């Protein structure tokens, strides 16, 4: 009896400590037009709280985040909290017409969710139209109060948001390419914390600068907020120790180059251990598709205290734009930190309930009659997963999540295929322009999953309209990355490569160019969860599907009703 009383008191004490360490963190994001000067011109962009990028949100694990979004822009808007699990709070996930209808101009909506079991760097961004080109910001999750990092505390933490800049209005650009069916034009510049750096016209004084003290260690919280481009990131004469990716701790990985796909994050320690002076940090593109692109790196400065302005800063030697070996080495050398040092690590499940094989392709869509289209063969460009080209259910009266909650039909169907309808030599570039393979039907389909089932997916690139590295993002959960490789996946050969001991965990994976990746996850979060390529140009084309995860057997595993102020369609 005494043992029971002691155990109960201990449990209640731990619970009280946990509750006491959590807080309600409240922010207001005011979305409106902002005039900025970039690349010799004044531009009107959509931005948040009068800044580009938007404000950094800082929380601790266990906190509840309450964010009031005021839409004073001329566009419909939603905000996605990229990488947040949204456990039983799927109404706050954000993708337009998937988990909510858009916030209309002159309207508002309050996002409410608790951050559970996550530490590290994530971010928030618009998930409607291509507005995330300028509507984004960092979301930094520190350990629960009184807890520590699994590495020595850095002297300072610095968000580094890598982005892309267009001189044209991005919404008008998207409308143009949607109507003509052509490809999205390349950006005019890359940016570090919204600034292009001094290699671009009229940008000598528009460069991010980080002042450091010699001997001190800094934690860079790096986010690729670019719309369509993977990036290499370096600091001249310095090395990084990467300690986390996608808000998951990893075994410390020492490297002089970080490779990061749109949507991904990396937490990297670097020590100011070089002679006093100035050193450029730089980001340059990693491009695997034969398309036009901006090849000028964006630069910032690392300036040591006490350095003079007389010596020219050192510039890092950047990888070639198509340096796949360097990218693959980085992406595949990451492993998760063991449980002893990682409070949120769970062992990879060894048994699998659902096996899926998902191909993703660029495709064509028939050009409407009496219209001139600028895609290949005079058609419109499209994209698909398993030859199904996803259509967001705008105009169907409710979001997909509302249809799930209400058991309503007519918004989506639950017949997304477990494998492609046709097997072929997926990565054979001789088939890239085979018109018999290029057209995919438009649909809004989901794959239905039982609560708490374990799902394994082979993500397979194809060579249709060219080979490419695609960043695939899954909403509502992290997944284990078991293996990655080139060519067509072959289970007999490639299962032997699976890491089931300490695989890296991601919410976004850069599937190798002309290759594959195998991921695994537990479907323990009921609701509708989008799966899509995080190149924004590919999302409206249809390189998307969704999971419908059924409710669990208890009230604590059942999606609650929608908030009263949820935007209506």
Coordinates of C-alpha atoms in Angstrom, one line a residue:
X1 CA 0.0 0.0 0.0
X2 CA 2.8 2.4 0.9
X3 CA 4.5 1.6 -2.5
X4 CA 1.2 2.4 -4.3
X5 CA 0.8 5.7 -2.5
X6 CA 4.4 6.6 -3.2
X7 CA 4.0 5.7 -6.9
X8 CA 0.8 7.7 -7.2
X9 CA 2.4 10.7 -5.5
X10 CA 5.4 10.5 -7.9
X11 CA 3.1 10.2 -10.9
X12 CA 1.0 13.2 -9.8
X13 CA 4.2 15.2 -9.1
X14 CA 5.5 14.5 -12.6
X15 CA 2.2 15.4 -14.2
X16 CA 2.1 18.6 -12.1
X17 CA 5.7 19.4 -13.2
X18 CA 4.8 18.8 -16.8
X19 CA 1.7 21.0 -16.7
X20 CA 3.6 23.7 -14.8
X21 CA 6.3 23.7 -17.5
X22 CA 3.8 24.3 -20.3
X23 CA 2.5 27.7 -21.3
X24 CA 0.0 29.3 -23.7
X25 CA 2.0 31.3 -26.3
X26 CA -0.1 33.8 -28.2
X27 CA 0.8 35.6 -31.5
X28 CA -1.0 37.7 -34.1
X29 CA -0.1 37.4 -37.7
X30 CA -1.4 40.4 -39.8
X31 CA -1.2 39.4 -43.5
X32 CA -1.2 42.5 -45.8
X33 CA 0.6 44.1 -48.7
X34 CA 4.1 45.4 -48.1
X35 CA 6.3 47.5 -50.4
X36 CA 10.0 46.5 -50.4
X37 CA 13.0 47.4 -52.5
X38 CA 14.8 44.5 -54.1
X39 CA 17.1 44.2 -57.2
X40 CA 16.8 47.9 -58.2
X41 CA 13.0 48.1 -58.0
X42 CA 10.2 48.7 -55.6
X43 CA 7.8 45.7 -55.3
X44 CA 4.5 45.1 -53.5
X45 CA 4.4 41.7 -51.9
X46 CA 2.2 39.8 -49.5
X47 CA 3.9 39.7 -46.1
X48 CA 3.2 39.3 -42.4
X49 CA 3.5 41.9 -39.7
X50 CA 5.3 44.3 -42.1
X51 CA 8.3 42.1 -42.4
X52 CA 9.8 39.7 -45.0
X53 CA 10.4 37.0 -43.8
X54 CA 7.6 37.1 -41.2
X55 CA 8.2 37.0 -37.4
X56 CA 9.9 34.1 -35.7
X57 CA 7.7 32.2 -33.2
X58 CA 9.5 30.7 -30.2
X59 CA 7.9 28.0 -28.0
X60 CA 8.8 25.2 -25.7
X61 CA 7.8 21.6 -26.2
X62 CA 4.5 21.1 -24.4
X63 CA 3.3 24.7 -25.0
X64 CA 0.0 25.5 -26.6
X65 CA 0.3 27.9 -29.5
X66 CA -2.6 30.4 -30.2
X67 CA -2.1 32.4 -33.4
X68 CA -4.7 34.9 -34.6
X69 CA -4.4 35.4 -38.4
X70 CA -5.8 38.6 -39.8
X71 CA -6.2 38.6 -43.5
X72 CA -5.8 42.2 -44.7
X73 CA -4.3 41.1 -48.0
X74 CA -6.2 40.9 -51.3
X75 CA -5.8 37.1 -51.5
X76 CA -7.4 34.1 -49.8
X77 CA -4.9 32.8 -47.3
X78 CA -4.2 29.8 -45.0
X79 CA -1.2 29.1 -42.8
X80 CA 0.4 25.7 -42.5
X81 CA 2.6 24.8 -39.5
X82 CA 5.1 22.8 -41.4
X83 CA 6.1 19.6 -39.5
X84 CA 3.9 20.1 -36.5
X85 CA 2.1 16.7 -35.8
X86 CA -1.3 18.4 -35.0
X87 CA -2.2 15.5 -32.7
X88 CA -6.1 15.6 -32.7
X89 CA -5.8 19.2 -33.9
X90 CA -5.9 18.6 -37.6
X91 CA -8.3 21.5 -38.1
X92 CA -5.2 23.7 -37.5
X93 CA -3.0 22.1 -40.1
X94 CA -3.8 24.7 -42.8
X95 CA -3.7 23.4 -46.4
X96 CA -6.5 25.2 -48.2
X97 CA -9.6 23.1 -48.9
X98 CA -7.9 20.1 -47.3
X99 CA -8.2 20.8 -43.6
X100 CA -9.9 24.1 -43.8
X101 CA -11.4 26.6 -46.2
X102 CA -9.5 29.7 -47.0
X103 CA -9.5 32.8 -44.8
X104 CA -11.0 35.4 -47.1
X105 CA -9.8 39.0 -47.3
X106 CA -10.9 41.1 -44.4
X107 CA -11.6 37.9 -42.3
X108 CA -9.6 36.2 -39.6
X109 CA -9.1 32.8 -38.0
X110 CA -7.4 31.6 -34.8
X111 CA -5.2 28.5 -35.0
X112 CA -4.9 26.6 -31.7
X113 CA -2.7 23.6 -31.1
X114 CA -0.4 22.0 -28.6
X115 CA 3.2 21.1 -29.5
X116 CA 3.8 17.6 -28.2
X117 CA 6.9 15.4 -28.6
X118 CA 8.9 17.7 -30.9
X119 CA 12.0 19.9 -30.4
X120 CA 14.0 21.7 -32.9
X121 CA 13.4 23.9 -36.0
X122 CA 10.2 24.0 -38.0
X123 CA 8.5 26.8 -39.8
X124 CA 5.2 28.3 -40.9
X125 CA 4.1 29.3 -44.3
X126 CA 1.1 30.1 -46.5
X127 CA -0.6 27.0 -48.0
X128 CA -2.7 28.7 -50.6
X129 CA -1.7 29.7 -54.1
X130 CA 2.1 30.4 -54.3
X131 CA 2.0 32.9 -51.5
X132 CA 4.5 31.0 -49.4
X133 CA 7.2 32.7 -51.7
X134 CA 6.9 35.7 -49.2
X135 CA 4.6 34.5 -46.4
X136 CA 6.7 32.4 -44.1
X137 CA 8.7 32.5 -40.9
X138 CA 10.6 30.3 -38.4
X139 CA 8.9 28.2 -35.7
X140 CA 11.6 27.3 -33.1
X141 CA 10.8 24.7 -30.4
X142 CA 13.1 24.5 -27.4
X143 CA 13.0 21.7 -24.9
X144 CA 10.5 21.8 -22.1
X145 CA 11.4 24.3 -19.4
X146 CA 14.1 23.0 -17.1
X147 CA 15.1 20.4 -19.8
X148 CA 18.4 20.7 -21.8
X149 CA 19.5 20.1 -25.4
X150 CA 21.4 16.9 -26.0
X151 CA 24.4 19.0 -26.9
X152 CA 26.3 21.8 -25.2
X153 CA 24.2 24.9 -25.0
X154 CA 25.3 27.3 -27.8
X155 CA 26.3 30.9 -27.2
X156 CA 23.5 32.1 -29.5
X157 CA 20.8 30.7 -31.7
X158 CA 20.3 32.2 -35.2
X159 CA 17.5 31.5 -37.7
X160 CA 18.7 31.3 -41.3
X161 CA 15.8 31.2 -43.7
X162 CA 16.8 30.5 -47.3
X163 CA 14.3 31.7 -49.9
X164 CA 13.7 32.7 -53.5
X165 CA 12.7 36.1 -55.0
X166 CA 10.8 37.0 -58.1
X167 CA 10.7 40.5 -59.6
X168 CA 7.1 39.8 -60.8
X169 CA 4.0 39.3 -58.7
X170 CA 4.1 35.6 -57.9
X171 CA 0.3 35.2 -57.9
X172 CA 0.0 36.8 -61.3
X173 CA 2.8 34.5 -62.5
X174 CA 0.9 31.4 -61.2
X175 CA -2.3 32.5 -62.9
X176 CA -0.4 32.9 -66.1
X177 CA 1.3 29.5 -66.1
X178 CA -1.9 27.9 -65.0
X179 CA -3.8 29.3 -67.9
X180 CA -1.1 28.6 -70.5
X181 CA 0.1 25.3 -69.1
X182 CA 3.8 26.2 -69.2
X183 CA 6.5 25.9 -66.6
X184 CA 6.9 28.3 -63.7
X185 CA 9.8 30.8 -64.5
X186 CA 12.9 30.6 -62.4
X187 CA 13.4 33.0 -59.5
X188 CA 15.4 36.2 -60.1
X189 CA 17.5 35.7 -56.9
X190 CA 18.0 33.6 -53.8
X191 CA 17.9 35.1 -50.4
X192 CA 19.2 34.7 -46.8
X193 CA 16.7 36.1 -44.3
X194 CA 15.0 37.9 -47.1
X195 CA 18.1 39.6 -48.5
X196 CA 19.8 38.6 -51.8
X197 CA 23.4 39.6 -51.0
X198 CA 25.9 41.6 -52.9
X199 CA 26.3 39.5 -56.0
X200 CA 22.9 40.8 -57.2
X201 CA 22.2 44.2 -58.7
X202 CA 21.5 47.1 -56.3
X203 CA 22.1 44.7 -53.3
X204 CA 25.5 45.8 -51.9
X205 CA 23.8 46.8 -48.7
X206 CA 21.1 44.1 -48.8
X207 CA 23.0 41.3 -47.2
X208 CA 22.4 39.4 -44.0
X209 CA 25.3 39.9 -41.5
X210 CA 26.0 37.7 -38.4
X211 CA 28.4 39.1 -35.9
X212 CA 30.3 36.5 -33.9
X213 CA 32.8 36.3 -31.1
X214 CA 35.9 34.2 -31.7
X215 CA 35.8 30.9 -29.8
X216 CA 32.0 31.0 -29.3
X217 CA 29.7 28.3 -30.7
X218 CA 26.5 29.2 -32.5
X219 CA 23.4 27.2 -33.4
X220 CA 22.1 28.0 -36.9
X221 CA 18.5 27.0 -37.4
X222 CA 18.5 26.6 -41.1
X223 CA 15.2 26.5 -43.1
X224 CA 14.8 26.0 -46.8
X225 CA 11.8 28.2 -47.5
X226 CA 12.5 28.3 -51.3
X227 CA 9.6 27.7 -53.5
X228 CA 11.2 25.4 -56.1
X229 CA 14.9 24.9 -55.4
X230 CA 17.1 22.6 -53.3
X231 CA 20.1 24.4 -51.9
X232 CA 23.7 23.9 -50.8
X233 CA 24.8 26.0 -47.8
X234 CA 28.3 26.7 -46.7
X235 CA 30.4 29.2 -44.6
X236 CA 33.9 29.8 -45.9
X237 CA 36.6 28.0 -43.9
X238 CA 34.2 26.7 -41.3
X239 CA 32.6 23.3 -40.6
X240 CA 29.2 22.4 -39.2
X241 CA 28.1 19.8 -36.7
X242 CA 24.5 19.0 -37.7
X243 CA 22.6 18.0 -34.6
X244 CA 19.0 17.9 -35.8
X245 CA 16.9 17.7 -39.0
X246 CA 13.2 18.4 -39.3
X247 CA 12.9 18.9 -35.6
X248 CA 14.4 15.5 -34.8
X249 CA 17.8 15.0 -33.0
X250 CA 20.4 13.1 -34.9
X251 CA 23.8 11.7 -34.2
X252 CA 26.2 14.7 -34.6
X253 CA 27.3 14.8 -38.2
X254 CA 30.3 16.9 -39.2
X255 CA 30.3 18.5 -42.6
X256 CA 31.4 21.6 -44.5
X257 CA 28.3 21.6 -46.6
X258 CA 24.6 21.3 -45.8
X259 CA 22.1 20.2 -48.5
X260 CA 18.5 21.2 -47.8
X261 CA 15.4 20.7 -49.9
X262 CA 12.3 23.0 -49.8
X263 CA 10.4 22.3 -46.5
X264 CA 13.4 20.8 -44.7
X265 CA 15.2 22.2 -41.7
X266 CA 18.7 21.6 -40.2
X267 CA 20.1 22.6 -36.8
X268 CA 23.8 23.1 -37.2
X269 CA 26.4 24.1 -34.7
X270 CA 29.4 26.1 -35.9
X271 CA 32.3 27.5 -33.8
X272 CA 33.9 30.8 -34.7
X273 CA 37.4 29.1 -34.6
X274 CA 39.1 30.9 -37.5
X275 CA 41.3 34.0 -37.5
X276 CA 39.5 37.2 -36.9
X277 CA 38.0 38.5 -40.1
X278 CA 35.0 38.2 -42.3
X279 CA 33.7 35.1 -44.1
X280 CA 30.9 34.7 -46.6
X281 CA 28.0 32.3 -45.9
X282 CA 26.4 31.3 -49.2
X283 CA 23.6 29.3 -50.6
X284 CA 23.6 28.0 -54.2
X285 CA 21.1 25.8 -56.1
X286 CA 21.1 22.0 -56.4
X287 CA 19.3 21.4 -59.7
X288 CA 18.7 18.0 -61.2
X289 CA 16.2 18.8 -64.0
X290 CA 17.1 20.3 -67.3
X291 CA 15.3 23.6 -66.7
X292 CA 16.4 27.3 -66.6
X293 CA 17.5 28.4 -63.2
X294 CA 19.1 31.3 -61.4
X295 CA 22.8 30.3 -60.8
X296 CA 24.0 33.3 -58.7
X297 CA 24.5 32.3 -55.1
X298 CA 23.0 34.4 -52.3
X299 CA 25.5 35.6 -49.8
X300 CA 25.6 36.8 -46.2
X301 CA 28.5 37.7 -43.9
X302 CA 29.9 36.2 -40.8
X303 CA 31.9 39.0 -39.1
X304 CA 34.2 38.3 -36.2
X305 CA 34.3 40.9 -33.4
X306 CA 37.4 43.1 -33.8
X307 CA 37.8 42.5 -37.6
X308 CA 38.6 45.4 -39.9
X309 CA 36.8 46.3 -43.1
X310 CA 40.1 46.3 -45.1
X311 CA 40.4 42.6 -45.9
X312 CA 38.0 41.1 -48.5
X313 CA 35.8 38.4 -47.0
X314 CA 36.6 34.8 -48.0
X315 CA 34.1 33.0 -50.2
X316 CA 33.4 29.3 -49.8
X317 CA 33.9 27.1 -52.8
X318 CA 30.3 26.0 -53.7
X319 CA 29.4 22.6 -55.2
X320 CA 28.5 22.4 -58.9
X321 CA 24.7 22.9 -59.4
X322 CA 24.3 19.2 -60.4
X323 CA 26.6 17.7 -57.7
X324 CA 24.4 14.8 -56.8
X325 CA 27.2 12.7 -55.1
X326 CA 27.6 15.5 -52.5
X327 CA 23.8 15.8 -52.0
X328 CA 23.4 12.1 -51.7
X329 CA 26.2 11.8 -49.2
X330 CA 24.7 14.4 -47.0
X331 CA 21.1 13.0 -47.2
X332 CA 22.2 9.4 -46.5
X333 CA 24.7 9.9 -43.7
X334 CA 22.1 11.1 -41.1
X335 CA 21.0 8.7 -38.3
X336 CA 18.8 9.4 -35.4
X337 CA 20.2 10.0 -31.9
X338 CA 19.6 7.1 -29.5
X339 CA 16.8 7.1 -26.9
X340 CA 19.2 7.8 -24.0
X341 CA 19.8 11.3 -25.3
X342 CA 16.6 11.8 -27.4
X343 CA 13.4 12.0 -25.3
X344 CA 11.1 11.8 -28.3
X345 CA 12.7 8.9 -30.2
X346 CA 10.5 5.8 -30.7
X347 CA 12.0 2.6 -32.2
X348 CA 11.0 1.9 -35.8
X349 CA 8.2 -0.6 -35.9
X350 CA 9.3 -3.9 -37.4
X351 CA 6.0 -5.3 -38.7
X352 CA 4.1 -3.6 -41.5
X353 CA 0.3 -3.6 -42.0
X354 CA 0.1 -1.6 -45.3
X355 CA 2.6 -1.7 -48.2
X356 CA 2.4 1.0 -50.9
X357 CA 4.4 1.7 -54.0
X358 CA 3.9 5.4 -55.1
X359 CA 5.4 6.7 -58.3
X360 CA 5.5 10.5 -58.9
X361 CA 5.7 12.0 -62.4
X362 CA 5.5 15.1 -64.4
X363 CA 2.7 14.7 -66.9
X364 CA 0.6 16.4 -69.5
X365 CA -3.0 17.5 -69.4
X366 CA -5.0 18.0 -72.7
X367 CA -5.2 21.6 -73.8
X368 CA -8.8 22.9 -73.8
X369 CA -10.3 23.6 -77.2
X370 CA -9.7 27.0 -78.7
X371 CA -6.8 27.6 -76.3
X372 CA -3.1 27.9 -76.9
X373 CA -1.0 25.9 -74.4
X374 CA 2.7 26.1 -74.0
X375 CA 3.6 22.8 -72.4
X376 CA 5.2 19.9 -74.3
X377 CA 3.4 18.8 -77.5
X378 CA 1.2 21.9 -77.2
X379 CA -0.5 20.5 -74.0
X380 CA -0.6 21.8 -70.4
X381 CA 1.9 20.6 -67.9
X382 CA 0.6 18.4 -65.1
X383 CA 1.9 16.0 -62.4
X384 CA 0.7 12.9 -60.6
X385 CA 1.2 10.2 -58.0
X386 CA 0.4 6.7 -59.2
X387 CA -0.9 8.3 -62.3
X388 CA -3.6 10.2 -60.4
X389 CA -3.4 14.0 -60.7
X390 CA -4.8 15.5 -57.6
X391 CA -7.3 18.4 -57.7
X392 CA -7.9 20.5 -54.5
X393 CA -11.7 20.3 -53.9
X394 CA -12.3 24.1 -54.1
X395 CA -16.0 24.8 -54.8
X396 CA -17.3 21.6 -53.3
X397 CA -18.8 23.3 -50.3
X398 CA -16.5 22.0 -47.5
X399 CA -12.9 21.0 -46.9
X400 CA -11.8 17.3 -47.1
X401 CA -11.5 17.2 -43.3
X402 CA -15.0 18.5 -42.8
X403 CA -16.2 15.8 -45.2
X404 CA -14.3 13.2 -43.2
X405 CA -15.8 14.4 -39.9
X406 CA -19.4 14.6 -41.2
X407 CA -19.2 11.4 -43.3
X408 CA -20.1 13.5 -46.3
X409 CA -19.7 12.3 -49.9
X410 CA -18.8 14.2 -53.1
X411 CA -15.7 15.9 -51.8
X412 CA -13.2 13.1 -52.3
X413 CA -13.1 9.3 -52.9
X414 CA -11.1 6.7 -50.9
X415 CA -9.7 4.7 -53.8
X416 CA -6.2 6.0 -54.2
X417 CA -4.3 3.0 -55.6
X418 CA -1.6 1.2 -53.6
X419 CA 0.6 0.9 -56.7
X420 CA 0.8 2.5 -60.2
X421 CA -1.7 1.2 -62.7
X422 CA 1.1 0.3 -65.1
X423 CA 4.5 -1.1 -64.4
X424 CA 7.3 0.2 -66.7
X425 CA 11.0 1.0 -66.6
X426 CA 10.3 4.0 -64.4
X427 CA 13.7 5.8 -64.6
X428 CA 14.5 5.0 -68.3
X429 CA 15.1 8.4 -69.9
X430 CA 14.3 6.9 -73.3
X431 CA 10.7 6.8 -72.2
X432 CA 10.7 10.5 -71.0
X433 CA 8.5 11.7 -73.9
X434 CA 6.5 8.6 -74.6
X435 CA 3.0 10.2 -74.9
X436 CA 1.3 6.9 -74.0
X437 CA 2.7 7.4 -70.5
X438 CA 2.3 11.1 -70.1
X439 CA -1.4 11.8 -69.5
X440 CA -2.9 11.3 -66.0
X441 CA -6.5 11.7 -65.1
X442 CA -7.6 14.4 -62.6
X443 CA -9.1 13.3 -59.3
X444 CA -9.3 13.9 -55.6
X445 CA -8.4 10.6 -54.0
X446 CA -7.2 9.4 -50.6
X447 CA -5.8 6.2 -49.2
X448 CA -7.8 5.0 -46.2
X449 CA -5.7 3.8 -43.2
X450 CA -6.7 2.0 -40.0
X451 CA -5.8 3.8 -36.8
X452 CA -2.4 2.8 -35.4
X453 CA -1.5 0.7 -38.5
X454 CA 2.1 0.7 -39.7
X455 CA 2.5 1.9 -43.3
X456 CA 5.6 1.4 -45.5
X457 CA 5.9 3.3 -48.8
X458 CA 8.3 3.0 -51.6
X459 CA 8.6 6.5 -53.1
X460 CA 9.7 6.0 -56.7
X461 CA 10.8 8.8 -59.0
X462 CA 10.1 8.5 -62.8
X463 CA 11.9 9.9 -65.8
X464 CA 8.7 11.2 -67.4
X465 CA 9.5 14.7 -68.9
X466 CA 12.9 14.4 -67.3
X467 CA 14.5 13.0 -64.1
X468 CA 14.5 15.1 -60.9
X469 CA 15.0 15.0 -57.2
X470 CA 11.6 15.6 -55.6
X471 CA 11.1 16.7 -52.0
X472 CA 8.0 14.8 -50.7
X473 CA 6.3 16.2 -47.6
X474 CA 3.8 14.2 -45.4
X475 CA 1.5 16.3 -43.1
X476 CA 0.6 15.3 -39.6
X477 CA 3.5 12.9 -38.8
X478 CA 7.2 12.2 -39.1
X479 CA 8.3 9.1 -40.9
X480 CA 11.4 6.8 -40.7
X481 CA 13.7 6.9 -43.7
X482 CA 14.8 3.3 -44.1
X483 CA 16.8 3.5 -47.3
X484 CA 17.5 5.6 -50.5
X485 CA 19.0 4.8 -53.8
X486 CA 19.1 5.3 -57.6
X487 CA 17.2 3.7 -60.4
X488 CA 14.2 1.5 -59.9
X489 CA 13.5 0.1 -56.5
X490 CA 14.1 -3.7 -56.3
X491 CA 12.9 -5.3 -53.0
X492 CA 15.2 -8.4 -53.5
X493 CA 18.2 -6.2 -53.7
X494 CA 17.3 -3.1 -51.7
X495 CA 15.6 -4.4 -48.5
X496 CA 19.1 -5.5 -47.3
X497 CA 19.9 -1.7 -47.1
X498 CA 17.1 -0.9 -44.6
X499 CA 18.2 0.8 -41.4
X500 CA 15.8 -0.4 -38.8
X501 CA 17.9 0.5 -35.8
X502 CA 18.4 4.3 -35.9
X503 CA 16.9 5.6 -39.2
X504 CA 16.6 9.3 -39.6
X505 CA 13.1 10.8 -39.1
X506 CA 11.8 13.4 -41.4
X507 CA 8.7 15.2 -42.4
X508 CA 10.1 16.0 -45.9
X509 CA 12.4 13.7 -47.9
X510 CA 14.4 14.6 -51.0
X511 CA 13.9 11.5 -53.1
X512 CA 17.1 11.0 -55.1
X513 CA 17.1 12.1 -58.7
X514 CA 16.0 9.2 -60.9
X515 CA 15.8 7.1 -57.8
X516 CA 13.7 6.0 -54.8
X517 CA 13.3 6.1 -51.0
X518 CA 11.5 3.8 -48.6
X519 CA 9.7 5.3 -45.6
X520 CA 7.7 3.9 -42.7
X521 CA 5.3 5.5 -40.2
X522 CA 2.5 4.8 -37.6
X523 CA -0.9 6.1 -38.6
X524 CA -1.9 7.2 -35.2
X525 CA -3.4 10.6 -35.9
X526 CA -7.0 10.6 -37.2
X527 CA -8.0 13.0 -40.0
X528 CA -6.9 14.0 -43.5
X529 CA -3.2 14.4 -44.1
X530 CA -1.8 15.7 -47.4
X531 CA 1.2 14.1 -49.1
X532 CA 2.8 16.3 -51.8
X533 CA 5.9 17.4 -53.6
X534 CA 7.2 20.6 -51.8
X535 CA 8.2 22.2 -55.1
X536 CA 5.3 24.6 -55.2
X537 CA 5.1 24.4 -59.0
X538 CA 4.2 20.7 -58.7
X539 CA 1.5 21.0 -56.1
X540 CA -1.2 22.8 -58.2
X541 CA -0.2 20.5 -61.1
X542 CA -1.3 17.5 -59.1
X543 CA 1.8 15.8 -57.5
X544 CA -0.3 15.2 -54.4
X545 CA -2.5 12.6 -52.6
X546 CA -3.8 12.3 -49.1
X547 CA -4.3 9.8 -46.3
X548 CA -7.6 9.4 -44.4
X549 CA -6.7 8.0 -41.0
X550 CA -9.7 6.5 -39.3
X551 CA -10.6 7.5 -35.7
X552 CA -9.3 5.3 -32.9
X553 CA -11.4 3.3 -30.5
X554 CA -11.4 5.8 -27.6
X555 CA -12.4 9.4 -27.2
X556 CA -8.8 10.3 -26.8
X557 CA -8.0 8.9 -30.3
X558 CA -11.0 10.5 -32.1
X559 CA -10.9 13.8 -34.0
X560 CA -12.8 16.4 -32.0
X561 CA -15.4 18.7 -33.7
X562 CA -14.2 21.7 -35.7
X563 CA -13.7 25.1 -34.0
X564 CA -16.7 27.4 -34.1
X565 CA -14.7 30.0 -36.1
X566 CA -13.4 27.6 -38.8
X567 CA -13.6 29.5 -42.1
X568 CA -16.5 28.4 -44.4
X569 CA -16.3 27.7 -48.1

